[in-house]
Short mmCIF file of C-alpha atoms in Angstrom, two decimals:
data_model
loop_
_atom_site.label_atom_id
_atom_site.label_comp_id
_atom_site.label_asym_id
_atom_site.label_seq_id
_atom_site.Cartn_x
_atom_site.Cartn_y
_atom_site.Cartn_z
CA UNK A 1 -1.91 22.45 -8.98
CA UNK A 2 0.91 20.87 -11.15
CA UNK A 3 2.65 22.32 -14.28
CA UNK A 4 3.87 21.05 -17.15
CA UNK A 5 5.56 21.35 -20.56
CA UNK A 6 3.95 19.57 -23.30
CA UNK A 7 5.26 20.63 -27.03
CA UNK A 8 7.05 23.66 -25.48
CA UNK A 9 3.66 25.16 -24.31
CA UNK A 10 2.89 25.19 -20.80
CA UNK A 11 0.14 23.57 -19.13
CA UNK A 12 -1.52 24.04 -15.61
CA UNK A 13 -3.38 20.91 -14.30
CA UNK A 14 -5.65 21.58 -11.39
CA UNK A 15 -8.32 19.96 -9.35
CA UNK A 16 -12.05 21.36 -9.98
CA UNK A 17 -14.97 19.83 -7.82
CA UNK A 18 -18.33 19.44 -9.21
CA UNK A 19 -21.18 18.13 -7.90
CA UNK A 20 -22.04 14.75 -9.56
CA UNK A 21 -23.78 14.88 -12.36
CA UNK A 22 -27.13 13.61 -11.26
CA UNK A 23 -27.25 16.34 -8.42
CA UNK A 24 -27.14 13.98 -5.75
CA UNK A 25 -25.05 13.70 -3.14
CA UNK A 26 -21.87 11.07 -3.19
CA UNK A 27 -21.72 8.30 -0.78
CA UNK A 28 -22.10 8.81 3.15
CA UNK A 29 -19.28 7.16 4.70
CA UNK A 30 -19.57 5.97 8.48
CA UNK A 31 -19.02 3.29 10.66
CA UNK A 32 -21.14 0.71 8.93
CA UNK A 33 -19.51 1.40 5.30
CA UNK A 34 -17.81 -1.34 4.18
CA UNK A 35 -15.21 -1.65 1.81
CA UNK A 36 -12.71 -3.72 -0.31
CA UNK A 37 -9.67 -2.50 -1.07
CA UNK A 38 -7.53 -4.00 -3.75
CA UNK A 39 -3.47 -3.53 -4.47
CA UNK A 40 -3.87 -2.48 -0.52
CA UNK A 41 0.26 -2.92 -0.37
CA UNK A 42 0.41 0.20 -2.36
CA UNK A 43 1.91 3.08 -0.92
CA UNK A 44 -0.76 5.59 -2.88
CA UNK A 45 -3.43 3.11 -1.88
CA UNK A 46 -2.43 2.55 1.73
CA UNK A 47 -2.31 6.71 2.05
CA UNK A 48 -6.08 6.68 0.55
CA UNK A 49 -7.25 4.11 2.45
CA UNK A 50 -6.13 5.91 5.44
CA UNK A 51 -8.10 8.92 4.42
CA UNK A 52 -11.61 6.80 4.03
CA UNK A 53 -10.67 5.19 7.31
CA UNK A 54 -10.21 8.18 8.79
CA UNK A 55 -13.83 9.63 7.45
CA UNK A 56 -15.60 6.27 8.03
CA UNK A 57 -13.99 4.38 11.09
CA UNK A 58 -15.68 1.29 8.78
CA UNK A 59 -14.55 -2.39 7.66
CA UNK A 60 -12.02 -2.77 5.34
CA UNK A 61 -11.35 -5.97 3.49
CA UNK A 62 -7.96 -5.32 2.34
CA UNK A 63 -6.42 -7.82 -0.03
CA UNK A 64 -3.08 -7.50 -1.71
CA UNK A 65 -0.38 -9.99 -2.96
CA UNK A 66 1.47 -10.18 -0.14
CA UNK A 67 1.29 -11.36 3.39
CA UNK A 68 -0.19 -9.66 6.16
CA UNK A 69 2.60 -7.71 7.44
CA UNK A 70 4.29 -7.99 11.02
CA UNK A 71 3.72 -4.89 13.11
CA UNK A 72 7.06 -6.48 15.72
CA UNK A 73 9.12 -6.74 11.60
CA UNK A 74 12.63 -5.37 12.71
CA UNK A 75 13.00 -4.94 8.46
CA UNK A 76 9.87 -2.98 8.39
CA UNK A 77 11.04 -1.03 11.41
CA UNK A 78 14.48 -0.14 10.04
CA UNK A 79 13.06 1.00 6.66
CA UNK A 80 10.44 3.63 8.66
CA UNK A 81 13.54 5.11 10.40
CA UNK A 82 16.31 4.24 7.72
CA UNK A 83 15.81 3.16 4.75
CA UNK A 84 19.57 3.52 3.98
CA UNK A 85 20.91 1.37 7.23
CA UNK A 86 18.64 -1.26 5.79
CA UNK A 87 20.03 -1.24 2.51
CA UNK A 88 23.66 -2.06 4.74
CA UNK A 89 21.88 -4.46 6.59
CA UNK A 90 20.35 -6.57 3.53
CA UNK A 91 23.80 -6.22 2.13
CA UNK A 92 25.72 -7.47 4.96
CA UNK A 93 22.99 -10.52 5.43
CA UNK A 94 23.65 -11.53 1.62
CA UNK A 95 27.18 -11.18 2.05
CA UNK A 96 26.98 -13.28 5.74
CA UNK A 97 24.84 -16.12 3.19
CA UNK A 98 27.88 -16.40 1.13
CA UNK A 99 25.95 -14.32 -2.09
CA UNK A 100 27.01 -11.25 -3.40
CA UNK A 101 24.11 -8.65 -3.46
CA UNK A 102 23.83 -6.65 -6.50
CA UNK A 103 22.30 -3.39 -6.04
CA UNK A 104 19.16 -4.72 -8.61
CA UNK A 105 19.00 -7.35 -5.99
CA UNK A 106 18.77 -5.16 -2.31
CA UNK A 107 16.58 -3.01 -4.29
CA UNK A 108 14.27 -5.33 -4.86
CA UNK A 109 14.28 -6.63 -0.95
CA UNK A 110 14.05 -2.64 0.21
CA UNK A 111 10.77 -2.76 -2.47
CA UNK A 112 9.40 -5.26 -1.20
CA UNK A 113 9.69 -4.27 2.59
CA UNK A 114 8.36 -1.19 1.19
CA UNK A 115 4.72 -2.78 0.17
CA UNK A 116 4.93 -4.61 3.86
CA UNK A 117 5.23 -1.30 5.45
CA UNK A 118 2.34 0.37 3.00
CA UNK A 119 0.23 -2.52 4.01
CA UNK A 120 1.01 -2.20 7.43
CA UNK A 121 0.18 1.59 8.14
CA UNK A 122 -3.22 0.79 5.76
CA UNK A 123 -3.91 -1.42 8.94
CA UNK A 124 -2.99 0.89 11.16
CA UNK A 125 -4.85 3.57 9.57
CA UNK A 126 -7.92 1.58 10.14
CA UNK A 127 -7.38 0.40 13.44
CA UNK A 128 -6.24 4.01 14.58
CA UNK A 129 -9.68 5.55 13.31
CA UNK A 130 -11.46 3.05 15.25
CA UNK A 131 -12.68 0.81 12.15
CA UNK A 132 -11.72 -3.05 11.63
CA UNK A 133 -9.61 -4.00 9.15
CA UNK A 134 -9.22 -7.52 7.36
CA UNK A 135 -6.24 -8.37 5.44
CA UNK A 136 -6.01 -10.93 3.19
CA UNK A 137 -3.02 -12.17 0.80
CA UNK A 138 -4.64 -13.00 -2.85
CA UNK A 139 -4.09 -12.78 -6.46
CA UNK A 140 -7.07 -11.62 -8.11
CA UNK A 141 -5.45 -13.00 -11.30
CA UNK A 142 -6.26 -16.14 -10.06
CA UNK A 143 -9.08 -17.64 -11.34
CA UNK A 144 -9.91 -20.17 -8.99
CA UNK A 145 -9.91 -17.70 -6.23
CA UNK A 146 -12.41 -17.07 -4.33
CA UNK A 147 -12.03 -13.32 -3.20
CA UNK A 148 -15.45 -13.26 -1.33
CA UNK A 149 -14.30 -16.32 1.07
CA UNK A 150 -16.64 -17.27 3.63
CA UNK A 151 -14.98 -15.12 6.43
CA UNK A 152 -15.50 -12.18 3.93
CA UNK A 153 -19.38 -12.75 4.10
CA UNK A 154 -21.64 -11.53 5.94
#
């Protein structure tokens, strides 16, 4: 249940489940679901996907805009345990290149190890709940992509 203020009035917004309108049930998920994930390098959508992994143990084509992450990634690593120390490390890597990191800049670098480590637990989510998961980089705002690809087919 959240609160707000809206106007000075305050408002409670809360989560009421309904069955579907039809009356039917929702979708069964299991171990021959299959589903496509897209933006799967987003923390809320990495956290979700664990969820229906974790209901489903199915396939999950994951596809996001950047690589597949490296599980051995000693960035990815030091942001899990401290995000801070990697900040001092990006810094001090900059600095060793002869640039001066801004704090825009490092930001951006800790974001962006950020959506390797969202894609990575996604993965791990999967694999963890004993369903198969398929990662591919892609921009869907490509249109000459083709986001079905033969290894996505059945």
């Amino acid at each position: 249940m959240t609160r707000v203020r809206v106007n000075a009035l305050r408002w409670t917004i809360a989560l009421d489940e309904r069955p579907a309108a039809d009356g039917r049930p929702g979708i069964a998920l299991g171990k021959e679901s299959v589903v496509i994930v897209t933006g799967a390098a987003g923390g809320i959508t990495s956290a979700i996907v664990g969820d229906l992994a974790a209901a489903s143990g199915g396939t999950f084509y994951l596809l996001d805009l950047v690589e597949r992450p490296d599980p051995t990634d000693p960035e990815i690593a030091l942001f899990r345990s401290d995000r801070e120390q990697l900040k001092h490390r990006l810094i001090e890597e900059a600095r060793a290149r002869g640039e001066k990191p801004t704090p825009v800049a490092i930001e951006r670098r800790v974001q962006a190890v950020e959506r390797l480590d969202a894609a990575l637990r996604a993965i791990q989510a999967i694999e963890a709940a004993g369903g198969a998961a398929h990662y591919r980089r892609v921009d869907l705002l490509d249109a000459e992509v083709d986001v079905l690809a033969p290894e996505f087919q059945a």
